[in-house]
mmCIF file of C-alpha atoms and ligand atoms in Angstrom:
data_model
loop_
_atom_site.group_PDB
_atom_site.id
_atom_site.type_symbol
_atom_site.label_atom_id
_atom_site.label_comp_id
_atom_site.label_asym_id
_atom_site.label_seq_id
_atom_site.Cartn_x
_atom_site.Cartn_y
_atom_site.Cartn_z
ATOM 1 C CA MET A 19 -25.758 -92.366 -109.518
ATOM 2 C CA ASP A 20 -28.638 -91.364 -107.401
ATOM 3 C CA ASN A 21 -29.122 -94.110 -104.843
ATOM 4 C CA ALA A 22 -32.118 -93.031 -103.419
ATOM 5 C CA LYS A 23 -33.703 -94.306 -106.851
ATOM 6 C CA LEU A 24 -32.627 -98.133 -105.495
ATOM 7 C CA ILE A 25 -35.240 -100.497 -104.753
ATOM 8 C CA VAL A 26 -34.321 -104.108 -103.948
ATOM 9 C CA ILE A 27 -36.667 -107.015 -103.954
ATOM 10 C CA SER A 28 -35.345 -110.182 -101.882
ATOM 11 C CA GLY A 29 -37.521 -113.611 -101.340
ATOM 12 C CA PRO A 30 -36.987 -117.224 -101.619
ATOM 13 C CA SER A 31 -36.358 -118.881 -105.439
ATOM 14 C CA GLY A 32 -39.792 -119.766 -106.496
ATOM 15 C CA VAL A 33 -42.115 -117.399 -104.644
ATOM 16 C CA GLY A 34 -42.737 -115.216 -107.819
ATOM 17 C CA LYS A 35 -40.754 -112.390 -107.161
ATOM 18 C CA SER A 36 -40.336 -112.166 -111.301
ATOM 19 C CA THR A 37 -43.635 -112.560 -112.097
ATOM 20 C CA LEU A 38 -44.384 -109.943 -109.685
ATOM 21 C CA LEU A 39 -41.646 -107.637 -111.417
ATOM 22 C CA LYS A 40 -42.290 -108.703 -114.486
ATOM 23 C CA GLN A 41 -46.113 -107.201 -114.034
ATOM 24 C CA LEU A 42 -44.374 -103.983 -112.427
ATOM 25 C CA PHE A 43 -42.230 -103.154 -115.650
ATOM 26 C CA THR A 44 -45.080 -103.406 -118.056
ATOM 27 C CA SER A 45 -47.333 -101.033 -116.200
ATOM 28 C CA TYR A 46 -44.459 -98.487 -115.746
ATOM 29 C CA PRO A 47 -42.594 -99.182 -118.350
ATOM 30 C CA GLU A 48 -40.948 -95.143 -118.373
ATOM 31 C CA LYS A 49 -40.599 -95.785 -114.699
ATOM 32 C CA PHE A 50 -38.509 -98.515 -113.949
ATOM 33 C CA GLY A 51 -35.114 -100.334 -114.959
ATOM 34 C CA PHE A 52 -34.478 -103.675 -114.229
ATOM 35 C CA SER A 53 -30.552 -104.608 -113.545
ATOM 36 C CA VAL A 54 -29.517 -107.586 -115.259
ATOM 37 C CA SER A 55 -27.596 -109.714 -112.995
ATOM 38 C CA TYR A 56 -24.342 -111.911 -113.914
ATOM 39 C CA THR A 57 -24.479 -115.576 -112.910
ATOM 40 C CA SER A 58 -22.338 -118.275 -113.112
ATOM 41 C CA ARG A 59 -25.226 -120.538 -113.142
ATOM 42 C CA ASN A 60 -26.723 -122.451 -116.555
ATOM 43 C CA PRO A 61 -29.755 -121.086 -118.695
ATOM 44 C CA ARG A 62 -32.865 -122.533 -117.876
ATOM 45 C CA ASN A 63 -34.436 -123.687 -121.113
ATOM 46 C CA ASN A 64 -36.790 -120.243 -121.200
ATOM 47 C CA GLU A 65 -34.061 -117.757 -120.116
ATOM 48 C CA VAL A 66 -32.605 -115.563 -122.263
ATOM 49 C CA ASP A 67 -28.663 -114.296 -122.135
ATOM 50 C CA GLY A 68 -28.966 -110.586 -121.608
ATOM 51 C CA VAL A 69 -32.324 -110.407 -120.231
ATOM 52 C CA ASP A 70 -32.607 -112.683 -117.627
ATOM 53 C CA TYR A 71 -28.998 -113.134 -116.608
ATOM 54 C CA HIS A 72 -25.497 -112.303 -117.972
ATOM 55 C CA PHE A 73 -24.473 -116.010 -117.783
ATOM 56 C CA VAL A 74 -20.913 -116.557 -117.440
ATOM 57 C CA THR A 75 -18.669 -119.127 -116.235
ATOM 58 C CA SER A 76 -17.225 -118.655 -112.883
ATOM 59 C CA ASP A 77 -13.824 -117.549 -114.319
ATOM 60 C CA VAL A 78 -15.251 -114.603 -115.833
ATOM 61 C CA PHE A 79 -17.373 -114.095 -112.658
ATOM 62 C CA THR A 80 -14.400 -113.853 -110.152
ATOM 63 C CA GLY A 81 -11.812 -112.124 -112.526
ATOM 64 C CA MET A 82 -15.145 -109.521 -112.443
ATOM 65 C CA ILE A 83 -15.063 -109.436 -108.354
ATOM 66 C CA SER A 84 -10.978 -108.868 -108.870
ATOM 67 C CA GLN A 85 -11.683 -105.692 -111.137
ATOM 68 C CA ASN A 86 -14.708 -104.933 -108.159
ATOM 69 C CA LEU A 87 -16.760 -104.410 -110.918
ATOM 70 C CA PHE A 88 -19.751 -105.686 -108.496
ATOM 71 C CA VAL A 89 -21.746 -103.137 -106.423
ATOM 72 C CA GLU A 90 -22.375 -106.703 -104.378
ATOM 73 C CA TRP A 91 -22.136 -110.496 -105.399
ATOM 74 C CA ALA A 92 -22.973 -113.858 -103.191
ATOM 75 C CA LEU A 93 -22.949 -117.364 -103.779
ATOM 76 C CA VAL A 94 -26.328 -118.464 -104.120
ATOM 77 C CA HIS A 95 -26.911 -122.366 -104.060
ATOM 78 C CA GLY A 96 -23.622 -122.730 -105.255
ATOM 79 C CA ASN A 97 -23.203 -120.444 -107.683
ATOM 80 C CA TYR A 98 -22.222 -116.564 -108.023
ATOM 81 C CA TYR A 99 -24.581 -114.315 -108.438
ATOM 82 C CA GLY A 100 -23.794 -110.424 -108.573
ATOM 83 C CA THR A 101 -24.900 -106.992 -109.503
ATOM 84 C CA ALA A 102 -22.488 -104.873 -111.741
ATOM 85 C CA LYS A 103 -21.834 -101.285 -111.440
ATOM 86 C CA ASP A 104 -22.391 -100.662 -114.827
ATOM 87 C CA GLU A 105 -25.863 -102.260 -114.891
ATOM 88 C CA VAL A 106 -27.107 -99.866 -111.877
ATOM 89 C CA SER A 107 -25.570 -96.758 -113.294
ATOM 90 C CA LYS A 108 -27.511 -97.815 -116.779
ATOM 91 C CA VAL A 109 -30.951 -97.639 -115.579
ATOM 92 C CA ILE A 110 -30.650 -94.361 -113.049
ATOM 93 C CA ASP A 111 -28.649 -92.454 -115.597
ATOM 94 C CA ASN A 112 -31.816 -92.950 -117.637
ATOM 95 C CA GLY A 113 -33.569 -91.169 -114.930
ATOM 96 C CA LYS A 114 -35.569 -94.471 -113.830
ATOM 97 C CA TYR A 115 -35.679 -96.309 -110.767
ATOM 98 C CA CYS A 116 -33.266 -99.206 -110.697
ATOM 99 C CA VAL A 117 -34.893 -102.955 -109.347
ATOM 100 C CA LEU A 118 -32.290 -105.308 -107.802
ATOM 101 C CA ASP A 119 -33.344 -108.778 -107.772
ATOM 102 C CA ILE A 120 -31.373 -110.024 -105.019
ATOM 103 C CA ASP A 121 -30.571 -112.529 -102.471
ATOM 104 C CA VAL A 122 -30.821 -111.672 -98.920
ATOM 105 C CA GLN A 123 -26.965 -111.685 -98.665
ATOM 106 C CA GLY A 124 -26.311 -109.211 -101.448
ATOM 107 C CA ALA A 125 -29.101 -107.332 -100.054
ATOM 108 C CA MET A 126 -27.519 -106.983 -96.425
ATOM 109 C CA LEU A 127 -24.461 -106.042 -98.339
ATOM 110 C CA VAL A 128 -25.929 -103.330 -100.312
ATOM 111 C CA LYS A 129 -27.690 -101.972 -96.736
ATOM 112 C CA GLU A 130 -24.503 -102.071 -94.744
ATOM 113 C CA SER A 131 -22.476 -99.899 -97.235
ATOM 114 C CA GLY A 132 -24.997 -97.304 -96.643
ATOM 115 C CA VAL A 133 -26.637 -96.845 -99.936
ATOM 116 C CA SER A 134 -30.136 -95.593 -99.520
ATOM 117 C CA ALA A 135 -32.637 -98.173 -101.220
ATOM 118 C CA ARG A 136 -36.331 -99.214 -100.465
ATOM 119 C CA TYR A 137 -36.191 -103.104 -99.313
ATOM 120 C CA ILE A 138 -38.778 -105.284 -99.995
ATOM 121 C CA PHE A 139 -38.987 -108.685 -99.154
ATOM 122 C CA ILE A 140 -41.243 -111.230 -101.033
ATOM 123 C CA ALA A 141 -42.432 -113.840 -98.748
ATOM 124 C CA PRO A 142 -44.324 -117.482 -99.464
ATOM 125 C CA GLU A 143 -47.853 -118.376 -97.642
ATOM 126 C CA SER A 144 -46.096 -121.336 -96.678
ATOM 127 C CA ILE A 145 -42.451 -123.536 -96.992
ATOM 128 C CA ASP A 146 -45.256 -126.060 -97.998
ATOM 129 C CA VAL A 147 -46.620 -123.750 -100.550
ATOM 130 C CA LEU A 148 -43.316 -122.878 -102.138
ATOM 131 C CA PHE A 149 -42.372 -126.596 -102.590
ATOM 132 C CA ARG A 150 -44.973 -126.806 -104.510
ATOM 133 C CA ARG A 151 -44.946 -123.892 -106.642
ATOM 134 C CA LEU A 152 -41.122 -125.135 -106.934
ATOM 135 C CA SER A 153 -42.062 -128.533 -108.112
ATOM 136 C CA SER A 154 -44.637 -127.378 -110.916
ATOM 137 C CA ARG A 155 -42.321 -124.960 -112.196
ATOM 138 C CA GLY A 156 -40.457 -127.879 -113.402
ATOM 139 C CA THR A 157 -37.268 -126.219 -113.913
ATOM 140 C CA GLU A 158 -35.481 -127.524 -111.128
ATOM 141 C CA THR A 159 -34.502 -130.893 -110.151
ATOM 142 C CA SER A 160 -35.306 -132.347 -106.415
ATOM 143 C CA GLU A 161 -31.775 -132.003 -105.485
ATOM 144 C CA SER A 162 -32.082 -128.261 -106.508
ATOM 145 C CA ILE A 163 -35.917 -127.675 -105.137
ATOM 146 C CA GLN A 164 -34.263 -129.377 -101.781
ATOM 147 C CA LYS A 165 -31.478 -126.830 -101.692
ATOM 148 C CA ARG A 166 -33.651 -123.977 -102.623
ATOM 149 C CA LEU A 167 -36.062 -124.764 -99.808
ATOM 150 C CA LYS A 168 -33.273 -125.294 -97.323
ATOM 151 C CA ASN A 169 -32.075 -121.844 -98.363
ATOM 152 C CA ALA A 170 -35.746 -120.201 -97.892
ATOM 153 C CA GLU A 171 -35.978 -121.075 -94.421
ATOM 154 C CA LYS A 172 -32.916 -118.969 -93.902
ATOM 155 C CA GLU A 173 -33.512 -116.520 -96.451
ATOM 156 C CA LEU A 174 -37.174 -116.005 -94.151
ATOM 157 C CA THR A 175 -35.440 -115.380 -91.282
ATOM 158 C CA TYR A 176 -34.170 -111.887 -92.617
ATOM 159 C CA LYS A 177 -37.667 -110.667 -93.751
ATOM 160 C CA GLU A 178 -37.795 -108.489 -90.542
ATOM 161 C CA LYS A 179 -34.620 -106.116 -91.750
ATOM 162 C CA TYR A 180 -36.440 -105.032 -94.796
ATOM 163 C CA ASP A 181 -38.761 -101.951 -95.187
ATOM 164 C CA TYR A 182 -41.767 -104.109 -96.555
ATOM 165 C CA ILE A 183 -42.942 -107.577 -96.376
ATOM 166 C CA ILE A 184 -45.609 -108.494 -99.280
ATOM 167 C CA ILE A 185 -47.147 -112.130 -98.703
ATOM 168 C CA ASN A 186 -47.424 -113.458 -102.543
ATOM 169 C CA ASP A 187 -50.487 -115.642 -101.534
ATOM 170 C CA THR A 188 -52.674 -113.632 -104.112
ATOM 171 C CA LEU A 189 -51.042 -112.939 -107.238
ATOM 172 C CA ASP A 190 -53.400 -109.402 -108.049
ATOM 173 C CA VAL A 191 -53.016 -108.668 -104.190
ATOM 174 C CA ALA A 192 -49.461 -108.596 -103.848
ATOM 175 C CA TYR A 193 -48.841 -106.806 -106.986
ATOM 176 C CA LYS A 194 -51.094 -104.372 -105.471
ATOM 177 C CA LYS A 195 -48.899 -104.094 -102.162
ATOM 178 C CA LEU A 196 -45.479 -103.975 -104.439
ATOM 179 C CA VAL A 197 -47.335 -101.243 -106.441
ATOM 180 C CA SER A 198 -48.115 -99.205 -102.879
ATOM 181 C CA CYS A 199 -44.928 -100.144 -101.684
ATOM 182 C CA ILE A 200 -43.274 -97.852 -103.897
ATOM 183 C CA PHE A 201 -45.404 -94.996 -104.842
HETATM 184 P P1 5GP B 19 -32.526 -118.423 -109.705
HETATM 185 O O1 5GP B 19 -31.485 -119.311 -109.591
HETATM 186 O O2 5GP B 19 -33.609 -118.828 -109.162
HETATM 187 O O3 5GP B 19 -32.792 -117.301 -110.790
HETATM 188 O O4 5GP B 19 -31.821 -117.132 -108.924
HETATM 189 C C1 5GP B 19 -31.772 -117.557 -107.339
HETATM 190 C C2 5GP B 19 -31.459 -116.508 -106.547
HETATM 191 O O5 5GP B 19 -30.471 -115.651 -106.616
HETATM 192 C C3 5GP B 19 -32.688 -115.544 -106.309
HETATM 193 O O6 5GP B 19 -33.073 -115.308 -104.600
HETATM 194 C C4 5GP B 19 -32.031 -114.548 -106.477
HETATM 195 O O7 5GP B 19 -32.821 -113.281 -106.099
HETATM 196 C C5 5GP B 19 -30.686 -113.863 -106.361
HETATM 197 N N1 5GP B 19 -29.802 -113.583 -107.219
HETATM 198 C C6 5GP B 19 -30.455 -113.114 -108.463
HETATM 199 N N2 5GP B 19 -29.315 -112.187 -109.252
HETATM 200 C C7 5GP B 19 -28.400 -112.004 -108.015
HETATM 201 C C8 5GP B 19 -27.628 -110.750 -107.955
HETATM 202 O O8 5GP B 19 -27.097 -110.268 -108.787
HETATM 203 N N3 5GP B 19 -26.649 -110.993 -106.435
HETATM 204 C C9 5GP B 19 -27.534 -111.771 -105.184
HETATM 205 N N4 5GP B 19 -26.927 -111.571 -104.137
HETATM 206 N N5 5GP B 19 -28.561 -112.633 -105.556
HETATM 207 C C10 5GP B 19 -28.994 -112.481 -106.579
#
């Protein structure tokens, strides 16, 4: 596995990471592959198992932890999330850059393991803008929004540990910056 081909992306929930990444994968399908994470959270209405995440029970997830199947895993907003070693190998063995969309805890674990990767943090213009985004997305309860905002404040304190920080105020500008961080 060639770790130089890992791209780690973090940023608060609702900041627009998925939109930016979808644009990247659509523009360069031959260059990038996405490591589909495992999670114990329930799927949202528009999410597809095996595409957005591998949705599993907490028992299955903790079983995978015991079998040492993850590159990293973390508890985020009360649910398990993890990157499976198999998923990363599948992408890299295909000769593509492997993109991990993971939280700051997971990103720091990857970094501490000494793996060579490019670390990119996507930040919101402000917490207020993030609140409006999460509310208008309509996928979260108000309790979940509050949890995500609280976590966002914590996550933002890690941004200086990344190689690049991109503020997603305007999608087109942020996308261009993302591409320039990679190529
Ligand atoms: P969401 O529930 O909004 O899809 O994701 C919540 C958070 O979990 C996001 O910050 C996302 O980047 C993070 N996340 C998704 N997959 C993984 C993973 O495999 N590992 C870790 N550590 N975080 C993940």
